[in-house]
């Protein structure tokens, strides 16, 4: 072959391009370290009728990255063991086995979330830690289960080596004051900022070349930590959990990048770490885990095993109890932001739960409803079981109109959408302006009046039914002004099942559309004075 001048020129250009192009690593051939991050996963299988999420699809992604020569590590941002239909039977053992599967593919690091400590006693956590092959990380967490192997199992100021590089992780769990479970066997302590900075210092001294946070807390607190990058430049990012929809806060010179995925691994994050002359750099990709990704066949065997066990224990799981009049939307993205037709049907079973006369109002925190899916066509026992991942006992009480309004403001606090404390309501309608200061966001709170609506009477007494969970202070609602409070009774799950069975017996379908002309929950449009 004879080289032409053009070919030589082209070769020279290519060579020039190679030298001019900044290479990502100082060590020739140094591999990229890919972190795959997921959080808030409650299901062994996938969700949205098989269309989204699932560890089986993550397994496929991990294998693909490894085939590309990348070194993969997996992080899980907490909320794994509870709540779910399966967890009521197996205390989260099924999720531990699922995450162990991923850990077999790529070492996996896990920070406990608040739901790990849903049980009042330590047994579930003890079993979970003992069965975990992945690592439990906790820098503000102390196990005091009385089992020495478990109590000493938490990794603190954790460093792993990958591709010849040392990467440090600080791990933080939600404090009880922010909605975390307050358990003697799992104490979460210290101010987030103090613990994070102290741990980052330790990681720096131990030789970590890049540091990141693995957290399960409110986004506002993650944002506060991100600023530590000013003083600690090797602290590059935070991957977290607790919010159930994707979050991304771009980083800068003085702030670490923050990422959270959607619940049930509907979206996850890939963070590629490279080193340029020893200086770490990251590139981040949000991945929609959908039908474009095949499910790993080996993982599917594990998912099938748990599915079959469930069907063995609950053989009537797929039995039809009723029929949905239309697709009933139980997805978290709906429940935690706007009025949901599935929630409306559920909450409407609450006012009558304590006999006649029915209570004036009822509401639940949307986090009570865990199905994260549509209920369509046949309603099965499984739909009911998945909707209620927790016990759902109810309390009846009396409250003054003004106090009710104040109490309900807690449902609209904070600066983001998609909160588990967002209320789904019955017996009243509410107009909310999120741009106002906290505690003053309810623009209108109206009650039925002779076929119409009128503003709530602040001085009058009303009767109210809520779940025992929020009555006891769960999700930040303050019921100290409630009077004549009943003992917890009448579990909502069975009220709902009963109502569906009655509808079925009458030949009626379940549910109705959200009425766009008369929304129970309306968000004030900018520039408007009121919603109704
Ligand atoms: Zn959480």
Short mmCIF file of C-alpha atoms and ligand atoms in Angstrom, two decimals:
data_model
loop_
_atom_site.label_atom_id
_atom_site.label_comp_id
_atom_site.label_asym_id
_atom_site.label_seq_id
_atom_site.Cartn_x
_atom_site.Cartn_y
_atom_site.Cartn_z
CA UNK A 1 0.00 0.00 0.00
CA UNK A 2 1.33 3.40 -0.99
CA UNK A 3 0.69 6.23 1.43
CA UNK A 4 -0.78 9.26 -0.27
CA UNK A 5 -0.14 12.72 1.07
CA UNK A 6 -3.75 12.99 2.11
CA UNK A 7 -3.48 9.80 4.14
CA UNK A 8 -0.31 10.98 5.87
CA UNK A 9 -1.93 14.29 6.62
CA UNK A 10 -4.97 12.50 8.00
CA UNK A 11 -2.75 10.31 10.18
CA UNK A 12 -0.90 13.35 11.46
CA UNK A 13 -4.19 15.05 12.25
CA UNK A 14 -5.38 11.98 14.13
CA UNK A 15 -2.14 11.85 16.12
CA UNK A 16 -2.35 15.56 16.84
CA UNK A 17 -5.92 15.12 17.97
CA UNK A 18 -4.86 12.32 20.31
CA UNK A 19 -2.22 14.41 22.04
CA UNK A 20 -4.31 17.59 22.15
CA UNK A 21 -7.34 15.73 23.57
CA UNK A 22 -7.17 15.81 27.36
CA UNK A 23 -7.16 12.21 28.48
CA UNK A 24 -9.26 11.36 31.46
CA UNK A 25 -6.74 9.43 33.46
CA UNK A 26 -3.17 10.00 34.47
CA UNK A 27 -2.47 6.26 34.48
CA UNK A 28 -2.58 4.83 30.97
CA UNK A 29 -5.48 2.48 30.60
CA UNK A 30 -6.98 3.44 33.94
CA UNK A 31 -10.55 2.21 33.98
CA UNK A 32 -13.61 4.32 34.62
CA UNK A 33 -15.33 3.60 37.93
CA UNK A 34 -19.11 3.58 37.43
CA UNK A 35 -21.39 4.00 40.41
CA UNK A 36 -24.91 2.72 39.81
CA UNK A 37 -27.24 4.35 42.33
CA UNK A 38 -30.75 3.31 43.30
CA UNK A 39 -32.92 4.10 46.32
CA UNK A 40 -36.30 3.41 47.94
CA UNK A 41 -36.93 -0.03 46.45
CA UNK A 42 -39.72 -2.15 47.89
CA UNK A 43 -40.31 -4.73 45.18
CA UNK A 44 -38.42 -7.83 44.11
CA UNK A 45 -40.08 -7.52 40.72
CA UNK A 46 -40.78 -4.54 38.52
CA UNK A 47 -43.62 -1.97 38.70
CA UNK A 48 -46.11 -0.19 36.43
CA UNK A 49 -47.37 -3.53 35.12
CA UNK A 50 -43.87 -4.67 34.28
CA UNK A 51 -42.92 -1.58 32.35
CA UNK A 52 -40.61 0.14 34.84
CA UNK A 53 -37.92 -0.59 37.41
CA UNK A 54 -36.82 -3.95 38.73
CA UNK A 55 -33.43 -5.23 39.88
CA UNK A 56 -33.43 -7.59 36.89
CA UNK A 57 -32.99 -4.65 34.54
CA UNK A 58 -30.29 -3.14 36.79
CA UNK A 59 -28.43 -6.46 36.66
CA UNK A 60 -28.44 -6.23 32.87
CA UNK A 61 -27.10 -2.66 32.98
CA UNK A 62 -24.32 -3.64 35.40
CA UNK A 63 -23.25 -6.55 33.19
CA UNK A 64 -23.21 -4.23 30.15
CA UNK A 65 -21.00 -1.66 31.88
CA UNK A 66 -18.64 -4.40 33.00
CA UNK A 67 -18.48 -5.72 29.44
CA UNK A 68 -17.38 -2.21 28.41
CA UNK A 69 -14.45 -2.51 30.84
CA UNK A 70 -15.89 -0.28 33.53
CA UNK A 71 -15.42 -1.05 37.21
CA UNK A 72 -18.90 -1.02 38.74
CA UNK A 73 -19.99 -0.33 42.29
CA UNK A 74 -23.64 -0.16 43.37
CA UNK A 75 -25.02 2.20 46.00
CA UNK A 76 -28.47 1.97 47.56
CA UNK A 77 -29.80 5.09 49.27
CA UNK A 78 -32.04 3.35 51.80
CA UNK A 79 -35.61 2.15 52.34
CA UNK A 80 -35.36 -1.49 51.38
CA UNK A 81 -36.75 -3.79 54.08
CA UNK A 82 -40.19 -2.15 54.56
CA UNK A 83 -42.95 -1.49 53.67
CA UNK A 84 -44.51 -3.93 51.23
CA UNK A 85 -46.92 -6.80 51.00
CA UNK A 86 -43.98 -9.23 51.10
CA UNK A 87 -42.35 -7.48 54.07
CA UNK A 88 -45.42 -8.19 56.18
CA UNK A 89 -44.60 -11.88 55.64
CA UNK A 90 -40.81 -11.94 55.50
CA UNK A 91 -39.56 -8.75 57.18
CA UNK A 92 -37.66 -7.68 54.07
CA UNK A 93 -35.67 -10.92 53.67
CA UNK A 94 -36.78 -10.99 50.02
CA UNK A 95 -35.21 -7.56 49.37
CA UNK A 96 -31.98 -8.53 51.14
CA UNK A 97 -31.70 -11.53 48.83
CA UNK A 98 -32.42 -9.31 45.81
CA UNK A 99 -29.72 -6.81 46.78
CA UNK A 100 -27.33 -9.70 47.53
CA UNK A 101 -27.83 -10.71 43.90
CA UNK A 102 -26.68 -7.27 42.72
CA UNK A 103 -23.79 -7.40 45.21
CA UNK A 104 -22.64 -10.65 43.54
CA UNK A 105 -22.35 -8.70 40.29
CA UNK A 106 -20.74 -5.59 41.75
CA UNK A 107 -19.89 -4.71 45.38
CA UNK A 108 -22.87 -2.92 46.85
CA UNK A 109 -23.02 -0.30 49.60
CA UNK A 110 -26.23 0.46 51.46
CA UNK A 111 -27.24 3.25 53.84
CA UNK A 112 -30.31 2.38 55.96
CA UNK A 113 -33.36 4.59 55.48
CA UNK A 114 -36.10 5.35 58.00
CA UNK A 115 -38.18 2.35 56.86
CA UNK A 116 -35.48 -0.14 57.83
CA UNK A 117 -36.56 0.61 61.40
CA UNK A 118 -40.33 0.35 60.95
CA UNK A 119 -40.46 -2.56 63.41
CA UNK A 120 -40.53 -1.65 67.08
CA UNK A 121 -38.22 -4.51 67.97
CA UNK A 122 -34.82 -5.30 66.51
CA UNK A 123 -35.43 -8.82 65.15
CA UNK A 124 -36.01 -7.84 61.52
CA UNK A 125 -32.88 -5.69 61.34
CA UNK A 126 -30.76 -8.32 63.08
CA UNK A 127 -31.86 -10.95 60.56
CA UNK A 128 -31.41 -8.56 57.63
CA UNK A 129 -27.88 -7.56 58.63
CA UNK A 130 -26.89 -11.20 59.13
CA UNK A 131 -28.24 -12.22 55.75
CA UNK A 132 -26.73 -9.20 53.92
CA UNK A 133 -23.68 -9.80 51.76
CA UNK A 134 -23.65 -6.11 50.78
CA UNK A 135 -22.24 -3.57 53.22
CA UNK A 136 -24.33 -1.48 55.62
CA UNK A 137 -22.87 2.03 56.02
CA UNK A 138 -23.79 4.46 58.79
CA UNK A 139 -21.87 7.43 60.15
CA UNK A 140 -24.70 8.85 62.27
CA UNK A 141 -26.23 5.48 63.19
CA UNK A 142 -25.56 3.15 66.12
CA UNK A 143 -26.98 -0.33 66.40
CA UNK A 144 -27.77 -1.41 69.94
CA UNK A 145 -29.56 -4.66 69.30
CA UNK A 146 -27.64 -6.59 71.95
CA UNK A 147 -26.24 -8.85 69.23
CA UNK A 148 -22.53 -8.01 69.09
CA UNK A 149 -21.98 -9.21 65.52
CA UNK A 150 -24.79 -6.93 64.32
CA UNK A 151 -23.90 -3.98 66.56
CA UNK A 152 -20.35 -3.93 65.20
CA UNK A 153 -21.40 -4.51 61.59
CA UNK A 154 -21.87 -0.91 60.43
CA UNK A 155 -19.08 0.47 58.28
CA UNK A 156 -18.03 4.00 59.25
CA UNK A 157 -15.91 6.42 57.19
CA UNK A 158 -15.92 3.70 54.57
CA UNK A 159 -13.26 3.54 51.87
CA UNK A 160 -13.18 1.15 48.95
CA UNK A 161 -10.45 0.65 46.35
CA UNK A 162 -11.30 0.40 42.69
CA UNK A 163 -8.97 0.64 39.72
CA UNK A 164 -6.10 1.58 42.04
CA UNK A 165 -8.04 4.53 43.46
CA UNK A 166 -9.39 5.04 46.98
CA UNK A 167 -12.94 6.28 47.14
CA UNK A 168 -14.51 7.38 50.44
CA UNK A 169 -18.18 7.39 51.41
CA UNK A 170 -19.88 9.14 54.29
CA UNK A 171 -23.34 7.75 55.05
CA UNK A 172 -26.20 9.51 56.82
CA UNK A 173 -29.70 8.39 57.82
CA UNK A 174 -32.75 10.56 58.55
CA UNK A 175 -32.97 11.78 62.17
CA UNK A 176 -36.12 11.05 64.21
CA UNK A 177 -36.84 14.81 64.33
CA UNK A 178 -37.12 14.78 60.53
CA UNK A 179 -39.46 11.80 60.36
CA UNK A 180 -37.03 8.97 61.02
CA UNK A 181 -38.05 6.12 63.31
CA UNK A 182 -36.94 6.62 66.91
CA UNK A 183 -35.72 3.18 68.02
CA UNK A 184 -33.52 2.25 70.96
CA UNK A 185 -31.95 -0.55 68.87
CA UNK A 186 -30.95 1.87 66.06
CA UNK A 187 -30.09 5.34 67.30
CA UNK A 188 -29.61 8.05 64.68
CA UNK A 189 -27.73 10.96 66.26
CA UNK A 190 -25.76 14.14 65.65
CA UNK A 191 -26.23 17.09 63.33
CA UNK A 192 -25.90 16.05 59.68
CA UNK A 193 -23.37 18.78 58.90
CA UNK A 194 -21.11 17.95 61.87
CA UNK A 195 -21.10 14.22 61.19
CA UNK A 196 -20.53 14.75 57.46
CA UNK A 197 -17.62 17.14 57.93
CA UNK A 198 -16.01 15.01 60.64
CA UNK A 199 -16.30 11.93 58.43
CA UNK A 200 -14.99 13.73 55.35
CA UNK A 201 -11.95 14.77 57.44
CA UNK A 202 -11.35 11.15 58.42
CA UNK A 203 -11.70 10.00 54.83
CA UNK A 204 -9.22 12.66 53.65
CA UNK A 205 -6.68 11.64 56.27
CA UNK A 206 -7.13 8.00 55.30
CA UNK A 207 -6.19 8.84 51.71
CA UNK A 208 -9.54 8.98 49.91
CA UNK A 209 -8.98 10.55 46.48
CA UNK A 210 -12.67 11.16 45.87
CA UNK A 211 -15.40 11.39 48.51
CA UNK A 212 -19.14 11.13 48.13
CA UNK A 213 -22.15 11.08 50.41
CA UNK A 214 -24.67 8.22 50.52
CA UNK A 215 -27.69 9.61 52.34
CA UNK A 216 -31.30 8.99 53.20
CA UNK A 217 -32.71 12.37 54.23
CA UNK A 218 -34.66 15.37 52.97
CA UNK A 219 -33.27 17.08 49.87
CA UNK A 220 -32.99 20.40 51.75
CA UNK A 221 -30.51 18.77 54.14
CA UNK A 222 -28.53 17.26 51.27
CA UNK A 223 -28.28 20.76 49.79
CA UNK A 224 -26.86 22.04 53.07
CA UNK A 225 -24.16 19.34 52.99
CA UNK A 226 -23.30 19.98 49.34
CA UNK A 227 -21.63 23.26 50.31
CA UNK A 228 -18.93 21.33 52.22
CA UNK A 229 -17.22 21.00 48.84
CA UNK A 230 -15.92 24.55 49.29
CA UNK A 231 -13.61 23.37 52.06
CA UNK A 232 -13.23 19.77 50.82
CA UNK A 233 -12.73 19.82 47.04
CA UNK A 234 -12.48 16.04 46.73
CA UNK A 235 -16.09 15.76 47.98
CA UNK A 236 -17.77 15.57 44.59
CA UNK A 237 -21.34 14.32 44.94
CA UNK A 238 -24.18 13.00 47.05
CA UNK A 239 -26.39 10.10 46.03
CA UNK A 240 -29.46 9.83 48.20
CA UNK A 241 -32.89 8.50 48.87
CA UNK A 242 -36.16 9.29 50.67
CA UNK A 243 -37.66 11.48 47.95
CA UNK A 244 -39.43 9.10 45.61
CA UNK A 245 -39.04 11.08 42.41
CA UNK A 246 -35.77 11.87 40.62
CA UNK A 247 -33.81 14.79 42.00
CA UNK A 248 -30.79 16.53 40.50
CA UNK A 249 -28.92 19.53 41.85
CA UNK A 250 -26.02 20.48 39.61
CA UNK A 251 -22.67 20.84 41.34
CA UNK A 252 -20.13 23.64 41.04
CA UNK A 253 -16.70 24.62 42.36
CA UNK A 254 -18.25 25.08 45.76
CA UNK A 255 -21.10 22.59 45.79
CA UNK A 256 -21.32 18.84 45.37
CA UNK A 257 -23.77 17.44 42.79
CA UNK A 258 -26.87 15.81 44.31
CA UNK A 259 -28.75 12.91 42.73
CA UNK A 260 -31.67 10.74 43.78
CA UNK A 261 -33.54 8.18 41.74
CA UNK A 262 -37.24 7.44 41.61
CA UNK A 263 -38.69 4.80 43.93
CA UNK A 264 -38.59 1.16 42.91
CA UNK A 265 -35.67 1.89 40.58
CA UNK A 266 -37.94 3.44 37.96
CA UNK A 267 -35.03 5.78 37.36
CA UNK A 268 -31.49 5.30 38.61
CA UNK A 269 -28.21 7.20 38.23
CA UNK A 270 -24.89 6.29 36.71
CA UNK A 271 -21.92 8.31 37.93
CA UNK A 272 -18.70 7.76 35.99
CA UNK A 273 -15.58 8.65 37.94
CA UNK A 274 -12.30 9.36 36.16
CA UNK A 275 -8.99 10.82 37.32
CA UNK A 276 -7.11 13.41 35.31
CA UNK A 277 -3.58 13.77 36.72
CA UNK A 278 -4.96 12.56 40.02
CA UNK A 279 -7.82 15.08 40.03
CA UNK A 280 -11.19 13.33 40.13
CA UNK A 281 -13.92 14.20 37.64
CA UNK A 282 -17.45 12.87 37.37
CA UNK A 283 -20.04 12.60 34.65
CA UNK A 284 -23.61 11.78 35.58
CA UNK A 285 -26.42 10.08 33.66
CA UNK A 286 -30.02 9.62 34.69
CA UNK A 287 -31.25 6.27 33.42
CA UNK A 288 -34.93 5.52 32.88
CA UNK A 289 -35.25 1.84 33.76
CA UNK A 290 -37.88 0.74 31.27
CA UNK A 291 -38.74 -1.88 28.68
CA UNK A 292 -35.75 -0.90 26.54
CA UNK A 293 -33.63 -2.83 29.10
CA UNK A 294 -33.94 -6.63 29.19
CA UNK A 295 -34.45 -8.34 32.54
CA UNK A 296 -31.51 -10.51 33.55
CA UNK A 297 -32.72 -14.14 33.21
CA UNK A 298 -30.78 -15.30 36.27
CA UNK A 299 -32.35 -12.56 38.40
CA UNK A 300 -35.75 -13.51 37.04
CA UNK A 301 -35.38 -16.95 38.68
CA UNK A 302 -34.97 -15.21 42.05
CA UNK A 303 -37.96 -12.96 41.41
CA UNK A 304 -40.04 -15.97 40.35
CA UNK A 305 -39.06 -17.88 43.48
CA UNK A 306 -40.38 -15.13 45.76
CA UNK A 307 -43.46 -14.68 43.59
CA UNK A 308 -44.26 -18.39 43.89
CA UNK A 309 -43.73 -18.34 47.65
CA UNK A 310 -46.15 -15.44 47.91
CA UNK A 311 -48.74 -17.30 45.85
CA UNK A 312 -48.26 -20.39 48.02
CA UNK A 313 -48.96 -18.46 51.21
CA UNK A 314 -51.75 -16.35 49.71
CA UNK A 315 -53.32 -18.60 47.07
CA UNK A 316 -56.20 -16.17 46.61
CA UNK A 317 -53.82 -13.31 45.84
CA UNK A 318 -54.94 -13.05 42.22
CA UNK A 319 -58.61 -13.56 43.01
CA UNK A 320 -60.87 -10.84 41.77
CA UNK A 321 -62.73 -8.85 44.44
CA UNK A 322 -64.16 -6.18 42.18
CA UNK A 323 -63.76 -4.22 39.01
CA UNK A 324 -62.29 -0.79 38.42
CA UNK A 325 -64.58 1.60 36.54
CA UNK A 326 -61.51 3.23 35.04
CA UNK A 327 -57.74 3.00 35.61
CA UNK A 328 -57.28 3.89 39.29
CA UNK A 329 -54.05 5.81 39.69
CA UNK A 330 -52.01 4.64 42.68
CA UNK A 331 -48.66 5.79 41.32
CA UNK A 332 -46.59 7.73 43.83
CA UNK A 333 -45.98 10.49 41.31
CA UNK A 334 -49.74 11.12 41.44
CA UNK A 335 -50.48 10.33 45.10
CA UNK A 336 -47.75 12.56 46.45
CA UNK A 337 -48.57 15.60 44.30
CA UNK A 338 -52.20 15.80 43.24
CA UNK A 339 -55.64 14.33 43.82
CA UNK A 340 -55.77 10.63 42.92
CA UNK A 341 -58.94 8.75 41.96
CA UNK A 342 -57.71 5.59 43.76
CA UNK A 343 -56.98 7.62 46.91
CA UNK A 344 -60.38 9.33 46.67
CA UNK A 345 -62.12 5.94 46.77
CA UNK A 346 -59.96 4.85 49.71
CA UNK A 347 -60.29 8.02 51.78
CA UNK A 348 -64.05 8.08 51.20
CA UNK A 349 -64.23 4.84 53.23
CA UNK A 350 -62.89 6.66 56.31
CA UNK A 351 -65.63 9.07 57.48
CA UNK A 352 -68.08 6.19 58.08
CA UNK A 353 -65.55 3.95 59.81
CA UNK A 354 -66.92 4.70 63.29
CA UNK A 355 -70.63 4.40 62.52
CA UNK A 356 -73.28 7.10 62.29
CA UNK A 357 -73.11 10.00 61.96
CA UNK A 358 -70.18 9.85 59.56
CA UNK A 359 -67.28 12.15 60.38
CA UNK A 360 -67.07 15.50 58.58
CA UNK A 361 -63.52 15.08 57.34
CA UNK A 362 -60.93 12.41 56.72
CA UNK A 363 -57.43 12.36 55.31
CA UNK A 364 -54.34 10.19 55.07
CA UNK A 365 -50.72 10.87 54.27
CA UNK A 366 -50.17 9.66 50.70
CA UNK A 367 -47.17 7.64 51.94
CA UNK A 368 -49.67 5.20 53.46
CA UNK A 369 -50.50 4.01 49.94
CA UNK A 370 -47.64 1.91 48.58
CA UNK A 371 -48.77 0.20 45.39
CA UNK A 372 -47.01 2.69 43.09
CA UNK A 373 -49.04 1.42 40.15
CA UNK A 374 -52.41 1.65 38.42
CA UNK A 375 -55.25 -0.61 39.48
CA UNK A 376 -57.00 -1.52 36.26
CA UNK A 377 -59.84 -3.85 35.22
CA UNK A 378 -60.06 -6.62 37.82
CA UNK A 379 -59.26 -5.50 41.34
CA UNK A 380 -57.49 -8.35 43.11
CA UNK A 381 -56.47 -9.11 46.68
CA UNK A 382 -52.96 -8.30 45.52
CA UNK A 383 -54.01 -4.74 44.61
CA UNK A 384 -55.36 -4.28 48.14
CA UNK A 385 -52.33 -5.95 49.73
CA UNK A 386 -49.91 -3.80 47.77
CA UNK A 387 -51.83 -0.59 48.38
CA UNK A 388 -51.56 -1.04 52.14
CA UNK A 389 -47.96 -1.86 53.02
CA UNK A 390 -48.57 -0.85 56.64
CA UNK A 391 -51.26 -1.46 59.20
CA UNK A 392 -53.86 1.25 58.71
CA UNK A 393 -55.89 1.61 61.93
CA UNK A 394 -58.03 4.72 62.19
CA UNK A 395 -58.85 7.23 64.94
CA UNK A 396 -62.00 9.34 65.28
CA UNK A 397 -61.78 12.77 66.96
CA UNK A 398 -63.21 16.24 67.31
CA UNK A 399 -61.32 19.33 66.23
CA UNK A 400 -62.01 23.01 65.89
CA UNK A 401 -62.07 24.41 62.31
CA UNK A 402 -59.20 26.81 62.86
CA UNK A 403 -57.06 24.11 64.49
CA UNK A 404 -57.81 21.74 61.61
CA UNK A 405 -56.63 24.32 59.12
CA UNK A 406 -53.39 24.84 61.07
CA UNK A 407 -52.84 21.09 61.38
CA UNK A 408 -53.39 20.51 57.66
CA UNK A 409 -50.77 23.12 56.71
CA UNK A 410 -48.15 20.47 57.61
CA UNK A 411 -49.22 18.61 54.46
CA UNK A 412 -47.96 21.42 52.23
CA UNK A 413 -44.72 22.32 54.00
CA UNK A 414 -41.28 22.07 52.45
CA UNK A 415 -39.99 23.22 49.13
CA UNK A 416 -40.50 20.28 46.89
CA UNK A 417 -43.32 18.30 45.41
CA UNK A 418 -43.62 14.52 45.87
CA UNK A 419 -43.80 14.17 49.61
CA UNK A 420 -45.17 11.16 51.47
CA UNK A 421 -46.89 13.55 53.88
CA UNK A 422 -48.95 15.14 51.08
CA UNK A 423 -52.57 14.50 52.16
CA UNK A 424 -55.30 12.70 50.22
CA UNK A 425 -58.60 14.01 51.52
CA UNK A 426 -62.34 13.42 51.93
CA UNK A 427 -65.20 15.69 53.07
CA UNK A 428 -63.59 19.02 52.21
CA UNK A 429 -61.66 20.72 49.42
CA UNK A 430 -58.50 22.73 49.59
CA UNK A 431 -56.72 25.35 47.48
CA UNK A 432 -52.96 25.53 48.01
CA UNK A 433 -50.33 28.08 47.04
CA UNK A 434 -46.86 26.56 47.40
CA UNK A 435 -45.15 29.89 46.76
CA UNK A 436 -46.36 31.33 50.08
CA UNK A 437 -44.43 30.97 53.35
CA UNK A 438 -44.83 27.67 55.20
CA UNK A 439 -47.85 27.56 57.46
CA UNK A 440 -49.80 30.01 55.26
CA UNK A 441 -50.16 27.99 52.10
CA UNK A 442 -53.83 27.01 52.38
CA UNK A 443 -55.65 29.71 50.40
CA UNK A 444 -59.11 28.15 50.76
CA UNK A 445 -60.39 25.27 52.87
CA UNK A 446 -64.02 24.63 52.05
CA UNK A 447 -66.73 22.38 53.43
CA UNK A 448 -69.98 21.23 51.79
CA UNK A 449 -72.96 23.49 52.44
CA UNK A 450 -76.46 22.80 51.05
CA UNK A 451 -75.15 21.38 47.81
CA UNK A 452 -72.55 24.12 47.52
CA UNK A 453 -69.34 24.97 49.35
CA UNK A 454 -68.37 27.47 51.99
CA UNK A 455 -65.17 28.35 53.80
CA UNK A 456 -64.54 26.32 56.96
CA UNK A 457 -65.84 27.91 60.18
CA UNK A 458 -62.75 28.47 62.32
CA UNK A 459 -64.74 28.56 65.56
CA UNK A 460 -66.96 25.50 64.94
CA UNK A 461 -66.16 21.91 65.94
CA UNK A 462 -65.86 19.23 63.25
CA UNK A 463 -65.34 15.49 63.45
CA UNK A 464 -62.32 13.94 61.79
CA UNK A 465 -61.01 10.46 60.98
CA UNK A 466 -57.30 9.97 60.33
CA UNK A 467 -54.89 7.06 60.42
CA UNK A 468 -53.35 6.16 63.76
CA UNK A 469 -49.92 6.70 62.18
CA UNK A 470 -50.39 10.41 61.56
CA UNK A 471 -52.41 10.87 64.73
CA UNK A 472 -49.36 9.71 66.70
CA UNK A 473 -47.26 12.41 65.07
CA UNK A 474 -46.17 10.54 61.96
CA UNK A 475 -45.22 12.69 58.96
CA UNK A 476 -45.17 15.89 61.00
CA UNK A 477 -48.88 16.46 61.68
CA UNK A 478 -49.65 17.91 65.13
CA UNK A 479 -52.87 16.57 66.66
CA UNK A 480 -52.38 18.12 70.10
CA UNK A 481 -55.57 20.19 69.66
CA UNK A 482 -57.76 17.16 68.87
CA UNK A 483 -60.34 16.15 71.50
CA UNK A 484 -62.55 13.11 72.19
CA UNK A 485 -60.04 10.89 70.46
CA UNK A 486 -61.13 7.26 70.01
CA UNK A 487 -58.91 4.26 70.45
CA UNK A 488 -57.41 3.07 67.16
CA UNK A 489 -59.87 0.80 65.41
CA UNK A 490 -61.40 -0.15 62.10
CA UNK A 491 -58.47 -0.84 59.80
CA UNK A 492 -58.71 1.11 56.53
CA UNK A 493 -57.47 -1.81 54.43
CA UNK A 494 -60.54 -3.85 55.40
CA UNK A 495 -62.92 -0.91 54.98
CA UNK A 496 -61.66 -0.61 51.41
CA UNK A 497 -61.91 -4.35 50.76
CA UNK A 498 -65.43 -4.34 52.20
CA UNK A 499 -66.52 -1.41 50.02
CA UNK A 500 -65.16 -3.15 46.90
CA UNK A 501 -66.94 -6.41 47.79
CA UNK A 502 -70.21 -4.53 48.36
CA UNK A 503 -69.86 -2.75 45.02
CA UNK A 504 -69.17 -6.09 43.36
CA UNK A 505 -72.25 -7.66 44.99
CA UNK A 506 -74.36 -4.80 43.65
CA UNK A 507 -72.88 -5.18 40.18
CA UNK A 508 -71.17 -1.80 40.45
CA UNK A 509 -67.70 -0.84 39.37
CA UNK A 510 -65.28 0.92 41.68
CA UNK A 511 -63.97 4.46 41.42
CA UNK A 512 -64.77 7.57 39.47
CA UNK A 513 -62.83 10.24 37.65
CA UNK A 514 -61.27 13.21 39.37
CA UNK A 515 -63.63 16.07 38.54
CA UNK A 516 -61.56 18.77 36.86
CA UNK A 517 -64.28 21.36 37.63
CA UNK A 518 -64.40 20.49 41.32
CA UNK A 519 -61.03 19.27 42.47
CA UNK A 520 -60.64 18.23 46.10
CA UNK A 521 -57.05 19.42 45.91
CA UNK A 522 -56.35 22.45 43.73
CA UNK A 523 -53.05 24.23 43.26
CA UNK A 524 -53.32 27.99 42.90
CA UNK A 525 -52.34 29.19 39.45
CA UNK A 526 -49.84 32.05 39.59
CA UNK A 527 -51.62 35.40 39.38
CA UNK A 528 -54.95 34.00 40.63
CA UNK A 529 -56.40 34.92 44.02
CA UNK A 530 -58.29 31.68 44.60
CA UNK A 531 -58.93 28.26 43.05
CA UNK A 532 -62.69 27.99 43.54
ZN1 LIG B 1 -37.41 7.27 53.49
#
